[in-house]
mmCIF file of C-alpha atoms and ligand atoms in Angstrom:
data_model
loop_
_atom_site.group_PDB
_atom_site.id
_atom_site.type_symbol
_atom_site.label_atom_id
_atom_site.label_comp_id
_atom_site.label_asym_id
_atom_site.label_seq_id
_atom_site.Cartn_x
_atom_site.Cartn_y
_atom_site.Cartn_z
ATOM 1 C CA MET A 911 -4.545 23.437 -13.246
ATOM 2 C CA LEU A 912 -5.397 19.918 -12.461
ATOM 3 C CA HIS A 913 -3.242 17.770 -10.644
ATOM 4 C CA ARG A 914 -2.025 14.607 -12.682
ATOM 5 C CA ILE A 915 -3.275 11.532 -11.835
ATOM 6 C CA LYS A 916 -0.710 8.673 -11.828
ATOM 7 C CA TYR A 917 -1.937 5.528 -9.940
ATOM 8 C CA ALA A 918 -5.281 3.959 -9.487
ATOM 9 C CA ILE A 919 -6.116 1.188 -7.053
ATOM 10 C CA VAL A 920 -8.783 -0.867 -8.098
ATOM 11 C CA ARG A 921 -10.590 -4.404 -6.947
ATOM 12 C CA ARG A 922 -12.002 -7.101 -8.751
ATOM 13 C CA PRO A 923 -15.626 -8.327 -8.284
ATOM 14 C CA GLY A 924 -15.383 -11.663 -6.094
ATOM 15 C CA PRO A 925 -18.169 -14.457 -6.879
ATOM 16 C CA ASP A 926 -19.972 -13.366 -4.264
ATOM 17 C CA PHE A 927 -20.887 -9.179 -6.050
ATOM 18 C CA ALA A 928 -24.188 -9.683 -6.042
ATOM 19 C CA GLN A 929 -24.486 -10.364 -2.065
ATOM 20 C CA GLY A 930 -23.492 -6.667 -1.921
ATOM 21 C CA LEU A 931 -25.787 -3.872 -0.523
ATOM 22 C CA THR A 932 -28.096 -2.678 -3.222
ATOM 23 C CA THR A 933 -31.214 -0.734 -3.454
ATOM 24 C CA PHE A 934 -31.683 -1.633 -7.263
ATOM 25 C CA GLU A 935 -35.083 -3.618 -7.498
ATOM 26 C CA GLY A 936 -34.230 -5.516 -10.628
ATOM 27 C CA ALA A 937 -32.510 -8.451 -11.830
ATOM 28 C CA SER A 938 -28.836 -9.219 -9.958
ATOM 29 C CA PRO A 939 -25.784 -8.458 -11.464
ATOM 30 C CA ASP A 940 -24.404 -11.004 -14.071
ATOM 31 C CA PHE A 941 -20.926 -12.076 -12.478
ATOM 32 C CA SER A 942 -19.156 -12.886 -15.860
ATOM 33 C CA LEU A 943 -20.195 -9.568 -17.586
ATOM 34 C CA ALA A 944 -19.124 -7.319 -14.288
ATOM 35 C CA LEU A 945 -15.944 -9.127 -14.506
ATOM 36 C CA ARG A 946 -15.672 -7.967 -18.454
ATOM 37 C CA GLN A 947 -17.086 -4.278 -17.349
ATOM 38 C CA HIS A 948 -14.484 -4.278 -14.644
ATOM 39 C CA ASP A 949 -11.516 -5.142 -17.295
ATOM 40 C CA ALA A 950 -12.922 -2.735 -19.486
ATOM 41 C CA TYR A 951 -12.805 0.008 -16.463
ATOM 42 C CA CYS A 952 -9.051 -0.463 -15.690
ATOM 43 C CA ASP A 953 -8.513 -0.176 -19.526
ATOM 44 C CA ALA A 954 -10.270 3.116 -19.531
ATOM 45 C CA LEU A 955 -7.905 4.022 -16.563
ATOM 46 C CA ARG A 956 -4.840 3.138 -18.699
ATOM 47 C CA HIS A 957 -5.907 4.889 -21.561
ATOM 48 C CA CYS A 958 -6.072 8.289 -19.467
ATOM 49 C CA GLY A 959 -2.398 7.690 -18.347
ATOM 50 C CA VAL A 960 -3.100 6.012 -15.433
ATOM 51 C CA GLU A 961 -0.924 2.789 -14.073
ATOM 52 C CA VAL A 962 -3.535 0.464 -12.464
ATOM 53 C CA GLU A 963 -3.107 -1.572 -9.582
ATOM 54 C CA VAL A 964 -5.698 -4.309 -9.488
ATOM 55 C CA LEU A 965 -6.603 -6.054 -5.822
ATOM 56 C CA ASP A 966 -7.512 -9.569 -5.561
ATOM 57 C CA ALA A 967 -11.339 -10.303 -4.752
ATOM 58 C CA LEU A 968 -11.705 -9.885 -1.046
ATOM 59 C CA ASP A 969 -13.075 -12.716 0.288
ATOM 60 C CA GLY A 970 -16.681 -12.285 2.508
ATOM 61 C CA PHE A 971 -16.909 -8.687 1.017
ATOM 62 C CA PRO A 972 -18.831 -8.329 -1.851
ATOM 63 C CA ASP A 973 -18.727 -4.776 -1.834
ATOM 64 C CA ALA A 974 -15.162 -4.245 -1.835
ATOM 65 C CA PRO A 975 -14.840 -3.106 -5.367
ATOM 66 C CA PHE A 976 -16.343 -0.027 -4.486
ATOM 67 C CA VAL A 977 -12.718 1.089 -3.190
ATOM 68 C CA GLU A 978 -13.567 4.722 -3.296
ATOM 69 C CA ASP A 979 -15.367 4.599 -0.102
ATOM 70 C CA THR A 980 -12.371 3.303 2.034
ATOM 71 C CA ALA A 981 -10.263 6.307 1.422
ATOM 72 C CA ILE A 982 -9.254 9.873 0.315
ATOM 73 C CA VAL A 983 -6.132 10.167 -1.253
ATOM 74 C CA LEU A 984 -4.388 13.467 -0.966
ATOM 75 C CA ARG A 985 -0.958 14.134 -2.014
ATOM 76 C CA GLU A 986 0.059 14.589 1.267
ATOM 77 C CA ALA A 987 -1.437 11.479 3.070
ATOM 78 C CA ALA A 988 -4.372 8.987 2.569
ATOM 79 C CA ILE A 989 -7.228 9.068 4.897
ATOM 80 C CA LEU A 990 -8.591 6.178 5.588
ATOM 81 C CA CYS A 991 -12.460 5.985 5.821
ATOM 82 C CA ARG A 992 -14.697 3.776 8.454
ATOM 83 C CA PRO A 993 -17.498 3.194 6.002
ATOM 84 C CA GLY A 994 -21.061 3.634 7.542
ATOM 85 C CA ALA A 995 -22.183 0.573 6.574
ATOM 86 C CA LEU A 996 -21.129 -2.408 9.078
ATOM 87 C CA SER A 997 -20.728 -4.998 6.472
ATOM 88 C CA ARG A 998 -18.280 -2.744 4.642
ATOM 89 C CA GLN A 999 -15.594 -1.675 7.692
ATOM 90 C CA GLY A 1000 -13.658 -4.761 7.456
ATOM 91 C CA GLU A 1001 -12.687 -3.638 3.418
ATOM 92 C CA VAL A 1002 -10.492 -0.758 5.004
ATOM 93 C CA ASP A 1003 -7.471 -2.907 6.393
ATOM 94 C CA SER A 1004 -6.779 -4.599 2.950
ATOM 95 C CA VAL A 1005 -7.031 -0.820 1.780
ATOM 96 C CA ARG A 1006 -4.452 0.492 4.251
ATOM 97 C CA GLU A 1007 -1.762 -2.581 2.980
ATOM 98 C CA ALA A 1008 -2.437 -1.459 -0.410
ATOM 99 C CA LEU A 1009 -2.276 2.713 0.333
ATOM 100 C CA ALA A 1010 0.865 2.285 3.017
ATOM 101 C CA PRO A 1011 3.804 1.870 0.286
ATOM 102 C CA HIS A 1012 2.617 4.957 -1.493
ATOM 103 C CA LYS A 1013 1.500 7.425 1.050
ATOM 104 C CA LYS A 1014 1.441 8.094 4.664
ATOM 105 C CA VAL A 1015 -1.725 6.928 6.014
ATOM 106 C CA VAL A 1016 -4.419 8.718 8.969
ATOM 107 C CA SER A 1017 -7.697 7.204 9.861
ATOM 108 C CA ILE A 1018 -10.968 8.105 11.086
ATOM 109 C CA GLU A 1019 -12.113 6.503 14.229
ATOM 110 C CA ALA A 1020 -15.158 5.351 15.873
ATOM 111 C CA PRO A 1021 -17.605 6.659 16.197
ATOM 112 C CA GLY A 1022 -17.142 8.629 13.260
ATOM 113 C CA CYS A 1023 -18.058 7.024 9.809
ATOM 114 C CA VAL A 1024 -17.167 8.391 6.299
ATOM 115 C CA ASP A 1025 -17.822 6.817 3.090
ATOM 116 C CA GLY A 1026 -15.508 8.172 0.477
ATOM 117 C CA GLY A 1027 -18.166 8.625 -2.281
ATOM 118 C CA ASP A 1028 -19.468 11.660 0.005
ATOM 119 C CA ILE A 1029 -16.400 13.399 -0.354
ATOM 120 C CA LEU A 1030 -16.205 16.040 -3.498
ATOM 121 C CA ARG A 1031 -12.930 17.560 -4.053
ATOM 122 C CA TRP A 1032 -13.118 20.760 -5.991
ATOM 123 C CA HIS A 1033 -9.643 22.446 -6.216
ATOM 124 C CA ASP A 1034 -8.189 22.647 -2.588
ATOM 125 C CA HIS A 1035 -12.111 22.552 -1.639
ATOM 126 C CA PHE A 1036 -14.026 19.468 -0.210
ATOM 127 C CA PHE A 1037 -17.562 19.440 0.063
ATOM 128 C CA ILE A 1038 -18.749 16.519 2.566
ATOM 129 C CA GLY A 1039 -21.572 14.771 2.460
ATOM 130 C CA LEU A 1040 -23.907 14.182 5.642
ATOM 131 C CA SER A 1041 -25.423 10.709 4.602
ATOM 132 C CA LEU A 1042 -26.632 7.720 5.972
ATOM 133 C CA ARG A 1043 -22.797 6.741 5.413
ATOM 134 C CA THR A 1044 -21.179 9.506 6.777
ATOM 135 C CA ASN A 1045 -21.776 11.195 10.102
ATOM 136 C CA PRO A 1046 -21.267 14.499 11.808
ATOM 137 C CA GLU A 1047 -18.446 13.174 13.878
ATOM 138 C CA GLY A 1048 -16.764 11.733 10.775
ATOM 139 C CA ALA A 1049 -17.008 15.104 8.668
ATOM 140 C CA ARG A 1050 -15.594 16.637 11.802
ATOM 141 C CA GLN A 1051 -12.359 14.328 12.093
ATOM 142 C CA LEU A 1052 -12.137 14.467 8.469
ATOM 143 C CA SER A 1053 -12.408 18.532 8.449
ATOM 144 C CA ASN A 1054 -9.108 18.690 10.688
ATOM 145 C CA PHE A 1055 -7.351 16.174 8.584
ATOM 146 C CA LEU A 1056 -8.341 18.017 5.399
ATOM 147 C CA GLU A 1057 -7.316 21.494 7.165
ATOM 148 C CA ARG A 1058 -4.333 20.012 8.666
ATOM 149 C CA TYR A 1059 -3.081 19.563 4.724
ATOM 150 C CA GLY A 1060 -4.101 22.816 4.097
ATOM 151 C CA TYR A 1061 -7.400 22.299 2.466
ATOM 152 C CA THR A 1062 -11.160 23.656 3.426
ATOM 153 C CA SER A 1063 -14.226 21.507 3.753
ATOM 154 C CA SER A 1064 -17.966 22.131 4.520
ATOM 155 C CA THR A 1065 -20.753 19.734 4.600
ATOM 156 C CA VAL A 1066 -23.639 19.177 2.414
ATOM 157 C CA GLU A 1067 -26.874 17.071 3.234
ATOM 158 C CA VAL A 1068 -27.158 14.309 0.954
ATOM 159 C CA GLY A 1069 -30.666 13.469 1.860
ATOM 160 C CA ASP A 1070 -31.970 10.168 0.647
ATOM 161 C CA ILE A 1071 -29.296 9.588 -2.031
ATOM 162 C CA LEU A 1072 -26.682 7.046 -1.544
ATOM 163 C CA HIS A 1073 -23.694 9.409 -1.549
ATOM 164 C CA LEU A 1074 -22.695 12.976 -2.179
ATOM 165 C CA LYS A 1075 -21.010 11.572 -5.480
ATOM 166 C CA THR A 1076 -23.710 9.276 -6.443
ATOM 167 C CA GLY A 1077 -25.385 12.883 -8.012
ATOM 168 C CA ILE A 1078 -22.382 15.508 -8.200
ATOM 169 C CA THR A 1079 -18.999 14.849 -9.544
ATOM 170 C CA GLY A 1080 -16.232 17.378 -10.819
ATOM 171 C CA VAL A 1081 -15.123 17.143 -14.514
ATOM 172 C CA GLY A 1082 -12.278 19.728 -14.470
ATOM 173 C CA THR A 1083 -13.643 22.967 -14.913
ATOM 174 C CA HIS A 1084 -17.629 22.144 -13.956
ATOM 175 C CA LEU A 1085 -19.399 20.172 -11.472
ATOM 176 C CA LEU A 1086 -21.611 17.653 -13.219
ATOM 177 C CA ALA A 1087 -24.792 17.312 -11.298
ATOM 178 C CA SER A 1088 -28.382 15.418 -11.560
ATOM 179 C CA PRO A 1089 -31.206 17.830 -10.775
ATOM 180 C CA ALA A 1090 -31.202 16.332 -7.063
ATOM 181 C CA PHE A 1091 -27.794 18.589 -6.235
ATOM 182 C CA SER A 1092 -27.723 21.140 -8.964
ATOM 183 C CA LYS A 1093 -30.149 23.559 -7.342
ATOM 184 C CA HIS A 1094 -28.066 22.624 -3.980
ATOM 185 C CA ASP A 1095 -27.259 26.206 -2.224
ATOM 186 C CA ALA A 1096 -24.016 24.921 -1.779
ATOM 187 C CA PHE A 1097 -22.968 24.562 -5.443
ATOM 188 C CA GLN A 1098 -24.789 27.756 -6.537
ATOM 189 C CA SER A 1099 -21.539 29.941 -7.265
ATOM 190 C CA LEU A 1100 -19.761 27.337 -9.247
ATOM 191 C CA PRO A 1101 -19.858 26.286 -12.987
ATOM 192 C CA LEU A 1102 -22.046 23.308 -13.298
ATOM 193 C CA LEU A 1103 -23.739 21.321 -15.971
ATOM 194 C CA GLU A 1104 -26.982 19.426 -15.303
ATOM 195 C CA VAL A 1105 -27.721 15.924 -16.655
ATOM 196 C CA PRO A 1106 -31.338 15.637 -17.141
ATOM 197 C CA ASN A 1107 -33.379 13.285 -14.454
ATOM 198 C CA SER A 1108 -33.588 10.249 -16.817
ATOM 199 C CA GLU A 1109 -29.566 10.446 -17.174
ATOM 200 C CA ALA A 1110 -29.406 10.930 -13.290
ATOM 201 C CA TYR A 1111 -26.465 8.018 -13.026
ATOM 202 C CA ALA A 1112 -23.966 9.910 -15.422
ATOM 203 C CA ALA A 1113 -23.898 12.955 -13.036
ATOM 204 C CA ASN A 1114 -21.051 10.014 -11.872
ATOM 205 C CA SER A 1115 -18.531 10.529 -14.434
ATOM 206 C CA ILE A 1116 -14.862 11.244 -13.925
ATOM 207 C CA ARG A 1117 -12.521 13.773 -15.506
ATOM 208 C CA LEU A 1118 -9.120 11.891 -15.724
ATOM 209 C CA ASN A 1119 -5.820 13.558 -16.562
ATOM 210 C CA ASP A 1120 -6.834 15.001 -20.370
ATOM 211 C CA HIS A 1121 -9.960 12.645 -20.708
ATOM 212 C CA LEU A 1122 -13.507 12.420 -19.483
ATOM 213 C CA ILE A 1123 -14.748 8.847 -18.791
ATOM 214 C CA THR A 1124 -18.267 8.595 -18.692
ATOM 215 C CA PRO A 1125 -20.586 5.554 -18.308
ATOM 216 C CA ALA A 1126 -21.725 4.105 -21.532
ATOM 217 C CA GLY A 1127 -25.725 4.710 -22.646
ATOM 218 C CA PHE A 1128 -26.521 8.393 -21.568
ATOM 219 C CA PRO A 1129 -26.149 10.439 -24.787
ATOM 220 C CA GLN A 1130 -27.327 13.519 -23.356
ATOM 221 C CA THR A 1131 -24.724 13.613 -20.462
ATOM 222 C CA ARG A 1132 -22.415 12.796 -23.447
ATOM 223 C CA LYS A 1133 -23.019 16.176 -25.417
ATOM 224 C CA LEU A 1134 -22.943 18.215 -22.581
ATOM 225 C CA LEU A 1135 -19.246 16.776 -21.467
ATOM 226 C CA GLU A 1136 -18.626 17.293 -25.196
ATOM 227 C CA LEU A 1137 -18.994 21.151 -24.277
ATOM 228 C CA LEU A 1138 -15.666 20.773 -22.562
ATOM 229 C CA GLY A 1139 -13.488 19.959 -25.230
ATOM 230 C CA CYS A 1140 -11.842 16.594 -23.953
ATOM 231 C CA PRO A 1141 -11.921 13.148 -25.506
ATOM 232 C CA ILE A 1142 -14.232 11.171 -23.884
ATOM 233 C CA VAL A 1143 -13.889 7.389 -22.996
ATOM 234 C CA GLU A 1144 -17.389 5.360 -22.423
ATOM 235 C CA VAL A 1145 -17.355 2.396 -20.066
ATOM 236 C CA PRO A 1146 -20.207 0.045 -19.660
ATOM 237 C CA MET A 1147 -21.389 0.110 -16.440
ATOM 238 C CA SER A 1148 -24.721 -1.769 -16.315
ATOM 239 C CA GLU A 1149 -23.718 -4.564 -13.381
ATOM 240 C CA PHE A 1150 -22.225 -1.951 -11.110
ATOM 241 C CA GLU A 1151 -25.054 -0.001 -11.700
ATOM 242 C CA LYS A 1152 -27.271 -2.453 -10.314
ATOM 243 C CA MET A 1153 -25.277 -2.527 -6.832
ATOM 244 C CA ASP A 1154 -25.707 1.295 -6.507
ATOM 245 C CA GLY A 1155 -21.834 1.510 -7.756
ATOM 246 C CA GLY A 1156 -20.669 4.363 -10.283
ATOM 247 C CA LEU A 1157 -17.709 5.085 -12.165
ATOM 248 C CA THR A 1158 -15.740 7.204 -9.312
ATOM 249 C CA CYS A 1159 -16.746 4.265 -6.603
ATOM 250 C CA CYS A 1160 -14.509 1.737 -8.460
ATOM 251 C CA SER A 1161 -10.883 3.450 -7.868
ATOM 252 C CA LEU A 1162 -8.753 5.364 -5.802
ATOM 253 C CA LEU A 1163 -7.077 8.129 -8.230
ATOM 254 C CA PHE A 1164 -3.790 9.594 -7.118
HETATM 255 C C1 CIR B 2040 -23.009 0.118 -1.052
HETATM 256 O O1 CIR B 2040 -24.029 0.372 -1.132
HETATM 257 O O2 CIR B 2040 -21.865 0.527 -0.267
HETATM 258 C C2 CIR B 2040 -22.281 -0.284 -2.503
HETATM 259 N N1 CIR B 2040 -23.017 -1.490 -2.945
HETATM 260 C C3 CIR B 2040 -22.073 0.726 -3.357
HETATM 261 C C4 CIR B 2040 -21.215 1.324 -2.913
HETATM 262 C C5 CIR B 2040 -20.982 2.615 -4.156
HETATM 263 N N2 CIR B 2040 -19.898 3.248 -4.013
HETATM 264 C C6 CIR B 2040 -19.706 4.799 -4.030
HETATM 265 O O3 CIR B 2040 -21.151 5.370 -4.584
HETATM 266 N N3 CIR B 2040 -18.929 5.414 -3.935
#
């Protein structure tokens, strides 16, 4: 039984959105299109039965719309992350304020670093990606918190991909993975659907209550997801992709 998600915290992109961190080499994102896509994203979450709290843009923090990286929200508590990119660490205070009315809050402390994008939940187990953003000390602290709340965890080397969930997400009964992760030892015993390399971006999809949300424009991934038998909502994400962000990155769901 999947745990029902009732609430989402998202953050609107600010006018400095294009100044965020990215490895994308093409054109910068179009700010007004990013805002429209963000609205569509919020509508998709609502369509899946979720109440959406939209935080204002955070001045001076162009990557702040990628709220996923700042916290891991459990039923029992919220674990505030310490993002691996220095330019993002100042995002956490405002997320603490947003989460405090909902949850007991605990924090990853220096020298630990964790980005929420590296944390993949599979039932009561958490895969913790070790990446350029999440270090072994952060993983150790996170694993201790998870154990305290009754969950197990294990680490996975992410390699040169930004985050673990850039390439693998949980879509209910299955994992959805790009070829970079589908062959990884850590996931061999689990039911997994593999997206083609040409659609690797769509490996970051969301199972939200009775629906699946997937980025628009990835027909082969959509066909795979149709096998799961849930209604599918597509959201255009081109401007977020230009900033290395995917669907999961843009919300905290609990
Ligand atoms: C960053 O590089 O931190 C942002 N531009 C993108 C973060 C994407 N977040 C995620 O994959 N969870």
